[in-house]
């Protein structure tokens, strides 16, 4: 069942809560793939009722990013959700979420701003304001749906760490359930943005997972010096890759690591033909 308005969704949630049912929320921007389906499957298994939100959130896109061309496939998304046992697909319009006129500047909208220490690095460095937009919309979705559990992919690991911090700092009564990255057989992490890649680009995109798997293999052999581990990446890169970052950071607070340990996440972002791809791996 698809619902477009907050009011109608709230009625449904109220009914479920009256019956003491647990509610799971899977927030998405649509263009659903098997990565999303793994989150949805977890929610359907764990919760009495599952809501999947499909909303391309304009306030998390920076100027010059792909807001207009971001893939929108609501009909297909709805079918995938109903086949997977989802109870409600919540697909609001920007106007429903942000009001008349879509005034999206932070002079006109109450934002949730995560700590600078968490956002001034990795993706936050090139996507200024992105995580403010993410935290604001996720906070709104939490207030609208009031889920017991919310499911987020480890693919967007910085987002996951920031959202966990938001839930803790603001005492939001929801449990965040992290879900592992789903990869193609080739190793490429699934992403809605993979749709922008040509077959040729997809071959170059394998560098991301190859670099991460190789770093993990070296770590497992006993190499912990981050400089040495970083150097292992260069042989996978060529003129088709524009490396944005390759960084080793703490899994809880994103502090930089000079010596890798079991609580280290290796983060990578690179561009291929102007398509920005990210991936990460936990060394444990
Ligand atoms: O990860 C995403 O798809 C989005 O950032 C989210 C969490 C749905 C918020 O718009």
mmCIF file of C-alpha atoms and ligand atoms in Angstrom, residues 26-30 36 53-58 60-61 70 98 127 130-131 133-135 137-138 141 151-153 156 159 163 192, ligand 1:
data_model
loop_
_atom_site.group_PDB
_atom_site.id
_atom_site.type_symbol
_atom_site.label_atom_id
_atom_site.label_comp_id
_atom_site.label_asym_id
_atom_site.label_seq_id
_atom_site.Cartn_x
_atom_site.Cartn_y
_atom_site.Cartn_z
ATOM 1 C CA UNK A 26 13.611 1.550 6.135
ATOM 2 C CA UNK A 27 14.379 5.092 4.909
ATOM 3 C CA UNK A 28 15.347 5.217 1.219
ATOM 4 C CA UNK A 29 15.536 7.577 -1.722
ATOM 5 C CA UNK A 30 14.035 4.890 -3.984
ATOM 6 C CA UNK A 36 17.797 -2.002 -0.004
ATOM 7 C CA UNK A 53 9.994 5.611 2.879
ATOM 8 C CA UNK A 54 10.826 6.625 -0.679
ATOM 9 C CA UNK A 55 11.810 10.280 -0.787
ATOM 10 C CA UNK A 56 14.524 11.968 -2.823
ATOM 11 C CA UNK A 57 15.384 14.485 -0.140
ATOM 12 C CA UNK A 58 16.264 17.811 -1.808
ATOM 13 C CA UNK A 60 20.744 16.660 1.297
ATOM 14 C CA UNK A 61 21.875 17.461 -2.246
ATOM 15 C CA UNK A 70 18.620 11.072 -9.429
ATOM 16 C CA UNK A 98 8.863 20.828 3.703
ATOM 17 C CA UNK A 127 29.363 17.637 0.325
ATOM 18 C CA UNK A 130 24.800 17.051 3.164
ATOM 19 C CA UNK A 131 24.633 15.458 6.612
ATOM 20 C CA UNK A 133 19.992 17.462 5.285
ATOM 21 C CA UNK A 134 20.214 13.746 6.074
ATOM 22 C CA UNK A 135 19.818 14.217 9.847
ATOM 23 C CA UNK A 137 14.952 14.358 7.081
ATOM 24 C CA UNK A 138 15.664 11.214 9.113
ATOM 25 C CA UNK A 141 10.793 10.498 9.396
ATOM 26 C CA UNK A 151 17.481 -0.016 9.218
ATOM 27 C CA UNK A 152 20.477 1.618 7.523
ATOM 28 C CA UNK A 153 23.145 0.168 5.233
ATOM 29 C CA UNK A 156 26.906 4.769 3.793
ATOM 30 C CA UNK A 159 25.896 8.470 7.549
ATOM 31 C CA UNK A 163 22.732 8.954 12.655
ATOM 32 C CA UNK A 192 21.567 3.492 -6.930
HETATM 33 O O1 LIG B 1 20.830 6.720 2.544
HETATM 34 C C1 LIG B 1 19.895 7.291 1.955
HETATM 35 O O2 LIG B 1 19.321 6.795 0.972
HETATM 36 C C2 LIG B 1 19.447 8.666 2.445
HETATM 37 O O3 LIG B 1 20.526 9.433 2.861
HETATM 38 C C3 LIG B 1 18.373 8.586 3.549
HETATM 39 C C4 LIG B 1 18.899 7.930 4.797
HETATM 40 C C5 LIG B 1 17.171 7.820 3.015
HETATM 41 C C6 LIG B 1 17.922 10.005 3.913
HETATM 42 O O4 LIG B 1 17.355 10.672 2.827
#
